[in-house]
mmCIF file of N, CA and C in Angstrom:
data_model
loop_
_atom_site.group_PDB
_atom_site.id
_atom_site.type_symbol
_atom_site.label_atom_id
_atom_site.label_comp_id
_atom_site.label_asym_id
_atom_site.label_seq_id
_atom_site.Cartn_x
_atom_site.Cartn_y
_atom_site.Cartn_z
ATOM 1 N N MET F 26 -8.680 -6.696 8.975
ATOM 2 C CA MET F 26 -8.352 -7.844 8.172
ATOM 3 C C MET F 26 -8.721 -9.090 8.945
ATOM 4 N N SER F 27 -9.314 -10.054 8.289
ATOM 5 C CA SER F 27 -9.793 -11.234 8.981
ATOM 6 C C SER F 27 -8.735 -12.328 9.097
ATOM 7 N N GLU F 28 -7.718 -12.326 8.240
ATOM 8 C CA GLU F 28 -6.703 -13.363 8.280
ATOM 9 C C GLU F 28 -5.622 -13.011 9.294
ATOM 10 N N PRO F 29 -5.079 -14.032 9.977
ATOM 11 C CA PRO F 29 -3.991 -13.751 10.910
ATOM 12 C C PRO F 29 -2.737 -13.334 10.144
ATOM 13 N N ILE F 30 -1.926 -12.521 10.788
ATOM 14 C CA ILE F 30 -0.672 -12.102 10.168
ATOM 15 C C ILE F 30 0.293 -13.277 10.217
ATOM 16 N N ASN F 31 0.882 -13.594 9.079
ATOM 17 C CA ASN F 31 1.843 -14.684 9.012
ATOM 18 C C ASN F 31 3.020 -14.271 8.137
ATOM 19 N N ASP F 32 4.001 -15.155 8.032
ATOM 20 C CA ASP F 32 5.207 -14.831 7.266
ATOM 21 C C ASP F 32 4.896 -14.561 5.799
ATOM 22 N N HIS F 33 3.991 -15.342 5.207
ATOM 23 C CA HIS F 33 3.632 -15.139 3.796
ATOM 24 C C HIS F 33 3.015 -13.759 3.607
ATOM 25 N N PHE F 34 2.122 -13.383 4.493
ATOM 26 C CA PHE F 34 1.480 -12.064 4.434
ATOM 27 C C PHE F 34 2.524 -10.958 4.519
ATOM 28 N N LEU F 35 3.394 -11.035 5.510
ATOM 29 C CA LEU F 35 4.411 -10.000 5.702
ATOM 30 C C LEU F 35 5.347 -9.898 4.504
ATOM 31 N N ALA F 36 5.778 -11.037 3.986
ATOM 32 C CA ALA F 36 6.681 -11.037 2.837
ATOM 33 C C ALA F 36 5.992 -10.477 1.600
ATOM 34 N N THR F 37 4.739 -10.846 1.387
ATOM 35 C CA THR F 37 3.995 -10.383 0.217
ATOM 36 C C THR F 37 3.804 -8.877 0.253
ATOM 37 N N VAL F 38 3.337 -8.362 1.377
ATOM 38 C CA VAL F 38 3.112 -6.921 1.507
ATOM 39 C C VAL F 38 4.437 -6.163 1.406
ATOM 40 N N SER F 39 5.466 -6.663 2.047
ATOM 41 C CA SER F 39 6.772 -6.003 2.010
ATOM 42 C C SER F 39 7.315 -5.922 0.584
ATOM 43 N N ARG F 40 7.263 -7.028 -0.145
ATOM 44 C CA ARG F 40 7.757 -7.029 -1.528
ATOM 45 C C ARG F 40 6.931 -6.102 -2.412
ATOM 46 N N ALA F 41 5.614 -6.129 -2.248
ATOM 47 C CA ALA F 41 4.741 -5.289 -3.079
ATOM 48 C C ALA F 41 5.000 -3.805 -2.824
ATOM 49 N N VAL F 42 5.125 -3.425 -1.573
ATOM 50 C CA VAL F 42 5.385 -2.018 -1.237
ATOM 51 C C VAL F 42 6.773 -1.606 -1.735
ATOM 52 N N THR F 43 7.738 -2.495 -1.630
ATOM 53 C CA THR F 43 9.077 -2.198 -2.147
ATOM 54 C C THR F 43 9.045 -2.005 -3.659
ATOM 55 N N MET F 44 8.288 -2.842 -4.369
ATOM 56 C CA MET F 44 8.169 -2.681 -5.825
ATOM 57 C C MET F 44 7.542 -1.333 -6.172
ATOM 58 N N TRP F 45 6.516 -0.933 -5.416
ATOM 59 C CA TRP F 45 5.883 0.377 -5.636
ATOM 60 C C TRP F 45 6.896 1.490 -5.376
ATOM 61 N N GLN F 46 7.614 1.374 -4.272
ATOM 62 C CA GLN F 46 8.591 2.392 -3.864
ATOM 63 C C GLN F 46 9.686 2.547 -4.911
ATOM 64 N N VAL F 47 10.174 1.445 -5.457
ATOM 65 C CA VAL F 47 11.209 1.496 -6.491
ATOM 66 C C VAL F 47 10.633 2.065 -7.787
ATOM 67 N N PHE F 48 9.442 1.629 -8.170
ATOM 68 C CA PHE F 48 8.814 2.092 -9.408
ATOM 69 C C PHE F 48 8.644 3.603 -9.408
ATOM 70 N N TYR F 49 8.172 4.156 -8.281
ATOM 71 C CA TYR F 49 7.931 5.598 -8.199
ATOM 72 C C TYR F 49 9.110 6.376 -7.621
ATOM 73 N N GLU F 50 10.235 5.698 -7.381
ATOM 74 C CA GLU F 50 11.460 6.326 -6.882
ATOM 75 C C GLU F 50 11.210 7.135 -5.609
ATOM 76 N N VAL F 51 10.506 6.528 -4.682
ATOM 77 C CA VAL F 51 10.206 7.154 -3.396
ATOM 78 C C VAL F 51 11.282 6.732 -2.402
ATOM 79 N N ASP F 52 11.768 7.686 -1.637
ATOM 80 C CA ASP F 52 12.781 7.420 -0.621
ATOM 81 C C ASP F 52 12.269 6.344 0.341
ATOM 82 N N PRO F 53 13.090 5.335 0.641
ATOM 83 C CA PRO F 53 12.647 4.274 1.554
ATOM 84 C C PRO F 53 12.299 4.767 2.963
ATOM 85 N N GLU F 54 12.761 5.962 3.314
ATOM 86 C CA GLU F 54 12.463 6.523 4.632
ATOM 87 C C GLU F 54 11.218 7.407 4.629
ATOM 88 N N ASP F 55 10.597 7.585 3.477
ATOM 89 C CA ASP F 55 9.424 8.457 3.351
ATOM 90 C C ASP F 55 8.261 7.889 4.168
ATOM 91 N N LYS F 56 7.628 8.740 4.943
ATOM 92 C CA LYS F 56 6.508 8.322 5.799
ATOM 93 C C LYS F 56 5.291 7.866 4.998
ATOM 94 N N VAL F 57 5.227 8.230 3.714
ATOM 95 C CA VAL F 57 4.097 7.807 2.890
ATOM 96 C C VAL F 57 4.059 6.277 2.782
ATOM 97 N N LEU F 58 5.198 5.628 2.959
ATOM 98 C CA LEU F 58 5.224 4.169 2.882
ATOM 99 C C LEU F 58 4.430 3.533 4.019
ATOM 100 N N ASP F 59 4.353 4.196 5.168
ATOM 101 C CA ASP F 59 3.520 3.686 6.263
ATOM 102 C C ASP F 59 2.056 3.626 5.839
ATOM 103 N N ILE F 60 1.618 4.650 5.129
ATOM 104 C CA ILE F 60 0.238 4.687 4.633
ATOM 105 C C ILE F 60 0.051 3.597 3.591
ATOM 106 N N LEU F 61 1.022 3.471 2.690
ATOM 107 C CA LEU F 61 0.918 2.473 1.630
ATOM 108 C C LEU F 61 0.898 1.058 2.200
ATOM 109 N N ILE F 62 1.641 0.813 3.244
ATOM 110 C CA ILE F 62 1.623 -0.506 3.884
ATOM 111 C C ILE F 62 0.223 -0.811 4.394
ATOM 112 N N ARG F 63 -0.413 0.163 5.009
ATOM 113 C CA ARG F 63 -1.783 -0.042 5.508
ATOM 114 C C ARG F 63 -2.744 -0.319 4.349
ATOM 115 N N LEU F 64 -2.604 0.430 3.264
ATOM 116 C CA LEU F 64 -3.448 0.211 2.090
ATOM 117 C C LEU F 64 -3.187 -1.168 1.486
ATOM 118 N N ALA F 65 -1.926 -1.559 1.405
ATOM 119 C CA ALA F 65 -1.574 -2.874 0.857
ATOM 120 C C ALA F 65 -2.156 -3.985 1.720
ATOM 121 N N ARG F 66 -2.088 -3.814 3.014
ATOM 122 C CA ARG F 66 -2.651 -4.809 3.936
ATOM 123 C C ARG F 66 -4.144 -4.966 3.693
ATOM 124 N N ASP F 67 -4.835 -3.860 3.515
ATOM 125 C CA ASP F 67 -6.278 -3.910 3.262
ATOM 126 C C ASP F 67 -6.590 -4.623 1.950
ATOM 127 N N HIS F 68 -5.818 -4.336 0.910
ATOM 128 C CA HIS F 68 -6.075 -4.952 -0.394
ATOM 129 C C HIS F 68 -5.644 -6.411 -0.433
ATOM 130 N N TYR F 69 -4.668 -6.786 0.375
ATOM 131 C CA TYR F 69 -4.270 -8.193 0.478
ATOM 132 C C TYR F 69 -5.485 -9.015 0.898
ATOM 133 N N GLY F 70 -6.248 -8.503 1.830
ATOM 134 C CA GLY F 70 -7.441 -9.190 2.305
ATOM 135 C C GLY F 70 -8.547 -9.257 1.270
ATOM 136 N N GLU F 71 -8.435 -8.452 0.202
ATOM 137 C CA GLU F 71 -9.435 -8.454 -0.866
ATOM 138 C C GLU F 71 -9.076 -9.430 -1.979
ATOM 139 N N GLY F 72 -8.023 -10.188 -1.813
ATOM 140 C CA GLY F 72 -7.696 -11.203 -2.796
ATOM 141 C C GLY F 72 -6.392 -11.034 -3.544
ATOM 142 N N TYR F 73 -5.692 -9.923 -3.373
ATOM 143 C CA TYR F 73 -4.385 -9.737 -4.015
ATOM 144 C C TYR F 73 -3.350 -10.409 -3.127
ATOM 145 N N GLN F 74 -3.092 -11.707 -3.364
ATOM 146 C CA GLN F 74 -2.287 -12.451 -2.410
ATOM 147 C C GLN F 74 -0.911 -12.857 -2.906
ATOM 148 N N THR F 75 -0.503 -12.351 -4.062
ATOM 149 C CA THR F 75 0.893 -12.516 -4.470
ATOM 150 C C THR F 75 1.510 -11.124 -4.528
ATOM 151 N N SER F 76 2.811 -11.067 -4.330
ATOM 152 C CA SER F 76 3.460 -9.751 -4.331
ATOM 153 C C SER F 76 3.340 -9.084 -5.696
ATOM 154 N N ASP F 77 3.406 -9.856 -6.775
ATOM 155 C CA ASP F 77 3.267 -9.262 -8.112
ATOM 156 C C ASP F 77 1.873 -8.688 -8.333
ATOM 157 N N ASP F 78 0.842 -9.443 -7.960
ATOM 158 C CA ASP F 78 -0.533 -8.945 -8.113
ATOM 159 C C ASP F 78 -0.764 -7.697 -7.271
ATOM 160 N N LEU F 79 -0.306 -7.748 -6.037
ATOM 161 C CA LEU F 79 -0.504 -6.620 -5.133
ATOM 162 C C LEU F 79 0.289 -5.398 -5.610
ATOM 163 N N ALA F 80 1.525 -5.603 -6.047
ATOM 164 C CA ALA F 80 2.336 -4.487 -6.550
ATOM 165 C C ALA F 80 1.709 -3.876 -7.798
ATOM 166 N N THR F 81 1.216 -4.717 -8.694
ATOM 167 C CA THR F 81 0.558 -4.212 -9.905
ATOM 168 C C THR F 81 -0.643 -3.362 -9.539
ATOM 169 N N TYR F 82 -1.422 -3.828 -8.574
ATOM 170 C CA TYR F 82 -2.582 -3.057 -8.119
ATOM 171 C C TYR F 82 -2.137 -1.728 -7.505
ATOM 172 N N LEU F 83 -1.151 -1.765 -6.619
ATOM 173 C CA LEU F 83 -0.685 -0.544 -5.956
ATOM 174 C C LEU F 83 -0.115 0.453 -6.963
ATOM 175 N N ILE F 84 0.706 -0.024 -7.888
ATOM 176 C CA ILE F 84 1.326 0.855 -8.884
ATOM 177 C C ILE F 84 0.271 1.477 -9.787
ATOM 178 N N GLY F 85 -0.743 0.714 -10.146
ATOM 179 C CA GLY F 85 -1.791 1.227 -11.023
ATOM 180 C C GLY F 85 -2.811 2.106 -10.331
ATOM 181 N N THR F 86 -2.944 1.960 -9.026
ATOM 182 C CA THR F 86 -3.960 2.696 -8.275
ATOM 183 C C THR F 86 -3.395 3.930 -7.584
ATOM 184 N N TYR F 87 -2.246 3.800 -6.972
ATOM 185 C CA TYR F 87 -1.638 4.890 -6.207
ATOM 186 C C TYR F 87 -0.443 5.410 -7.004
ATOM 187 N N LEU F 88 -0.685 6.448 -7.797
ATOM 188 C CA LEU F 88 0.278 6.945 -8.779
ATOM 189 C C LEU F 88 1.270 7.913 -8.147
ATOM 190 N N GLY F 89 2.162 7.384 -7.351
ATOM 191 C CA GLY F 89 3.175 8.201 -6.698
ATOM 192 C C GLY F 89 2.769 8.602 -5.289
ATOM 193 N N ARG F 90 3.696 9.264 -4.622
ATOM 194 C CA ARG F 90 3.498 9.577 -3.196
ATOM 195 C C ARG F 90 2.327 10.520 -2.958
ATOM 196 N N TRP F 91 2.077 11.472 -3.867
ATOM 197 C CA TRP F 91 0.979 12.414 -3.642
ATOM 198 C C TRP F 91 -0.374 11.720 -3.736
ATOM 199 N N SER F 92 -0.474 10.737 -4.595
ATOM 200 C CA SER F 92 -1.716 9.976 -4.712
ATOM 201 C C SER F 92 -2.018 9.236 -3.409
ATOM 202 N N VAL F 93 -0.989 8.657 -2.808
ATOM 203 C CA VAL F 93 -1.173 7.958 -1.527
ATOM 204 C C VAL F 93 -1.576 8.950 -0.452
ATOM 205 N N MET F 94 -0.935 10.108 -0.440
ATOM 206 C CA MET F 94 -1.252 11.108 0.580
ATOM 207 C C MET F 94 -2.684 11.608 0.433
ATOM 208 N N MET F 95 -3.160 11.769 -0.798
ATOM 209 C CA MET F 95 -4.542 12.213 -1.017
ATOM 210 C C MET F 95 -5.532 11.147 -0.568
ATOM 211 N N THR F 96 -5.178 9.892 -0.732
ATOM 212 C CA THR F 96 -6.034 8.794 -0.287
ATOM 213 C C THR F 96 -6.201 8.836 1.221
ATOM 214 N N ASN F 97 -5.166 9.262 1.912
ATOM 215 C CA ASN F 97 -5.173 9.297 3.366
ATOM 216 C C ASN F 97 -5.699 10.617 3.926
ATOM 217 N N ALA F 98 -5.919 11.605 3.080
ATOM 218 C CA ALA F 98 -6.374 12.921 3.545
ATOM 219 C C ALA F 98 -7.803 12.844 4.071
ATOM 220 N N PRO F 99 -8.106 13.609 5.113
ATOM 221 C CA PRO F 99 -9.479 13.611 5.627
ATOM 222 C C PRO F 99 -10.430 14.246 4.618
ATOM 223 N N THR F 100 -11.637 13.721 4.565
ATOM 224 C CA THR F 100 -12.648 14.305 3.682
ATOM 225 C C THR F 100 -13.295 15.486 4.378
ATOM 226 N N SER F 101 -13.977 16.323 3.619
ATOM 227 C CA SER F 101 -14.643 17.473 4.231
ATOM 228 C C SER F 101 -15.734 17.008 5.194
ATOM 229 N N ASN F 102 -16.373 15.875 4.909
ATOM 230 C CA ASN F 102 -17.404 15.359 5.817
ATOM 231 C C ASN F 102 -16.815 14.941 7.158
ATOM 232 N N SER F 103 -15.595 14.378 7.146
ATOM 233 C CA SER F 103 -15.006 13.943 8.409
ATOM 234 C C SER F 103 -14.477 15.116 9.220
ATOM 235 N N ILE F 104 -14.223 16.241 8.566
ATOM 236 C CA ILE F 104 -13.733 17.425 9.273
ATOM 237 C C ILE F 104 -14.881 18.177 9.925
ATOM 238 N N HIS F 105 -16.032 18.228 9.263
ATOM 239 C CA HIS F 105 -17.157 19.022 9.757
ATOM 240 C C HIS F 105 -18.061 18.241 10.657
#
């Protein structure tokens, strides 16, 4: 990410991930949230700079915890 981490960034990503977590009823202690935070950080840099916009993107793109886990899974090319 090219932008420095600041309070607005942290608050935006935190709120967006929390909205996703509540929407999909994922346990707040679930390790999948670590992956989602990384994905949210990446998309924040692509222009989703409000928590509502970012949450809408995350909810529409990553459909529950298994979707996030599949996004993070290694591809066959990276294994071989």
